[in-house]
């Protein structure tokens, strides 16, 4: 396990372990909601990339 207080520079700390612990304790509805946001984001990125490639 990494030290969550380890500095990486510019005042940014490695808080990945804290994020994972929080998400592991999250309810199913939060996981489902987050999955929806991720799918929506992926869809928007694909649409944007398609537009960019059509303009090239």
Short mmCIF file of N, CA and C in Angstrom, two decimals:
data_model
loop_
_atom_site.label_atom_id
_atom_site.label_comp_id
_atom_site.label_asym_id
_atom_site.label_seq_id
_atom_site.Cartn_x
_atom_site.Cartn_y
_atom_site.Cartn_z
N UNK A 1 0.85 -1.18 0.00
CA UNK A 1 0.00 0.00 0.00
C UNK A 1 0.89 1.24 0.00
N UNK A 2 0.51 2.20 -0.81
CA UNK A 2 1.30 3.44 -0.92
C UNK A 2 0.96 4.39 0.22
N UNK A 3 1.90 5.27 0.50
CA UNK A 3 1.69 6.30 1.51
C UNK A 3 0.83 7.40 0.91
N UNK A 4 -0.42 7.61 1.41
CA UNK A 4 -1.31 8.62 0.81
C UNK A 4 -0.82 10.05 0.98
N UNK A 5 0.14 10.27 1.83
CA UNK A 5 0.63 11.63 2.07
C UNK A 5 1.89 11.94 1.26
N UNK A 6 2.36 11.00 0.44
CA UNK A 6 3.59 11.21 -0.33
C UNK A 6 3.38 12.33 -1.34
N UNK A 7 4.29 13.26 -1.36
CA UNK A 7 4.21 14.41 -2.27
C UNK A 7 4.74 14.03 -3.64
N UNK A 8 4.06 14.49 -4.69
CA UNK A 8 4.50 14.26 -6.06
C UNK A 8 5.00 15.53 -6.72
N UNK A 9 4.84 16.66 -6.07
CA UNK A 9 5.25 17.92 -6.66
C UNK A 9 4.08 18.84 -6.83
N UNK A 10 4.35 20.12 -6.84
CA UNK A 10 3.32 21.14 -6.99
C UNK A 10 2.23 21.04 -5.92
N UNK A 11 2.55 20.43 -4.79
CA UNK A 11 1.59 20.33 -3.70
C UNK A 11 0.52 19.27 -3.91
N UNK A 12 0.70 18.41 -4.91
CA UNK A 12 -0.28 17.35 -5.18
C UNK A 12 0.14 16.11 -4.39
N UNK A 13 -0.81 15.53 -3.64
CA UNK A 13 -0.50 14.32 -2.89
C UNK A 13 -1.19 13.13 -3.55
N UNK A 14 -0.62 11.96 -3.31
CA UNK A 14 -1.19 10.72 -3.86
C UNK A 14 -2.32 10.27 -2.94
N UNK A 15 -3.54 10.47 -3.34
CA UNK A 15 -4.69 10.11 -2.50
C UNK A 15 -5.48 8.96 -3.11
N UNK A 16 -4.86 8.19 -4.02
CA UNK A 16 -5.56 7.10 -4.70
C UNK A 16 -6.15 6.10 -3.71
N UNK A 17 -5.37 5.69 -2.70
CA UNK A 17 -5.86 4.71 -1.73
C UNK A 17 -7.10 5.21 -1.01
N UNK A 18 -7.12 6.49 -0.69
CA UNK A 18 -8.28 7.08 -0.02
C UNK A 18 -9.51 7.04 -0.94
N UNK A 19 -9.32 7.32 -2.21
CA UNK A 19 -10.42 7.28 -3.18
C UNK A 19 -10.96 5.86 -3.30
N UNK A 20 -10.06 4.87 -3.40
CA UNK A 20 -10.48 3.47 -3.53
C UNK A 20 -11.26 3.04 -2.30
N UNK A 21 -10.77 3.38 -1.11
CA UNK A 21 -11.48 3.01 0.12
C UNK A 21 -12.86 3.63 0.16
N UNK A 22 -12.99 4.86 -0.28
CA UNK A 22 -14.29 5.53 -0.30
C UNK A 22 -15.23 4.84 -1.27
N UNK A 23 -14.74 4.52 -2.47
CA UNK A 23 -15.59 3.88 -3.47
C UNK A 23 -15.98 2.47 -3.08
N UNK A 24 -15.10 1.75 -2.38
CA UNK A 24 -15.43 0.40 -1.95
C UNK A 24 -16.58 0.41 -0.95
N UNK A 25 -16.70 1.48 -0.18
CA UNK A 25 -17.78 1.59 0.78
C UNK A 25 -19.03 2.22 0.20
N UNK A 26 -19.00 2.58 -1.08
CA UNK A 26 -20.14 3.25 -1.71
C UNK A 26 -21.27 2.26 -1.96
N UNK A 27 -22.47 2.76 -1.92
CA UNK A 27 -23.63 1.91 -2.17
C UNK A 27 -23.75 1.59 -3.65
N UNK A 28 -24.55 0.58 -3.96
CA UNK A 28 -24.74 0.15 -5.35
C UNK A 28 -25.30 1.26 -6.22
N UNK A 29 -26.21 2.06 -5.66
CA UNK A 29 -26.82 3.12 -6.46
C UNK A 29 -25.79 4.17 -6.87
N UNK A 30 -24.83 4.44 -6.01
CA UNK A 30 -23.78 5.40 -6.36
C UNK A 30 -22.92 4.81 -7.48
N UNK A 31 -22.59 3.51 -7.38
CA UNK A 31 -21.81 2.86 -8.44
C UNK A 31 -22.55 2.91 -9.76
N UNK A 32 -23.86 2.66 -9.73
CA UNK A 32 -24.66 2.68 -10.94
C UNK A 32 -24.73 4.08 -11.52
N UNK A 33 -24.91 5.07 -10.66
CA UNK A 33 -24.96 6.47 -11.10
C UNK A 33 -23.62 6.87 -11.72
N UNK A 34 -22.53 6.50 -11.07
CA UNK A 34 -21.21 6.82 -11.59
C UNK A 34 -20.99 6.16 -12.95
N UNK A 35 -21.44 4.92 -13.09
CA UNK A 35 -21.33 4.23 -14.38
C UNK A 35 -22.08 4.97 -15.47
N UNK A 36 -23.24 5.53 -15.12
CA UNK A 36 -24.01 6.31 -16.09
C UNK A 36 -23.26 7.54 -16.54
N UNK A 37 -22.62 8.22 -15.58
CA UNK A 37 -21.84 9.41 -15.93
C UNK A 37 -20.66 9.04 -16.83
N UNK A 38 -20.02 7.91 -16.54
CA UNK A 38 -18.88 7.48 -17.35
C UNK A 38 -19.33 7.15 -18.77
N UNK A 39 -20.46 6.45 -18.91
CA UNK A 39 -20.97 6.13 -20.25
C UNK A 39 -21.34 7.40 -21.02
N UNK A 40 -21.95 8.36 -20.33
CA UNK A 40 -22.31 9.62 -20.98
C UNK A 40 -21.06 10.37 -21.43
N UNK A 41 -20.05 10.40 -20.57
CA UNK A 41 -18.79 11.06 -20.92
C UNK A 41 -18.14 10.38 -22.13
N UNK A 42 -18.11 9.05 -22.12
CA UNK A 42 -17.52 8.31 -23.23
C UNK A 42 -18.26 8.61 -24.54
N UNK A 43 -19.57 8.69 -24.47
CA UNK A 43 -20.37 8.98 -25.66
C UNK A 43 -20.06 10.38 -26.20
N UNK A 44 -19.94 11.35 -25.30
CA UNK A 44 -19.63 12.72 -25.73
C UNK A 44 -18.24 12.81 -26.35
N UNK A 45 -17.29 12.11 -25.77
CA UNK A 45 -15.93 12.13 -26.31
C UNK A 45 -15.92 11.52 -27.70
N UNK A 46 -16.63 10.41 -27.88
CA UNK A 46 -16.68 9.78 -29.20
C UNK A 46 -17.32 10.72 -30.23
N UNK A 47 -18.40 11.39 -29.85
CA UNK A 47 -19.05 12.32 -30.76
C UNK A 47 -18.11 13.46 -31.14
N UNK A 48 -17.42 13.99 -30.14
CA UNK A 48 -16.47 15.08 -30.40
C UNK A 48 -15.35 14.62 -31.33
N UNK A 49 -14.82 13.42 -31.08
CA UNK A 49 -13.75 12.90 -31.92
C UNK A 49 -14.25 12.68 -33.35
N UNK A 50 -15.46 12.17 -33.49
CA UNK A 50 -16.03 11.98 -34.83
C UNK A 50 -16.13 13.31 -35.57
N UNK A 51 -16.57 14.35 -34.87
CA UNK A 51 -16.67 15.69 -35.48
C UNK A 51 -15.30 16.19 -35.92
N UNK A 52 -14.32 16.00 -35.06
CA UNK A 52 -12.96 16.46 -35.37
C UNK A 52 -12.44 15.75 -36.61
N UNK A 53 -12.61 14.43 -36.67
CA UNK A 53 -12.10 13.67 -37.82
C UNK A 53 -12.84 14.02 -39.10
N UNK A 54 -14.13 14.33 -39.01
CA UNK A 54 -14.87 14.72 -40.22
C UNK A 54 -14.38 16.06 -40.76
N UNK A 55 -13.90 16.93 -39.89
CA UNK A 55 -13.42 18.25 -40.32
C UNK A 55 -12.02 18.20 -40.90
N UNK A 56 -11.29 17.13 -40.63
CA UNK A 56 -9.91 17.04 -41.14
C UNK A 56 -9.86 16.70 -42.59
#
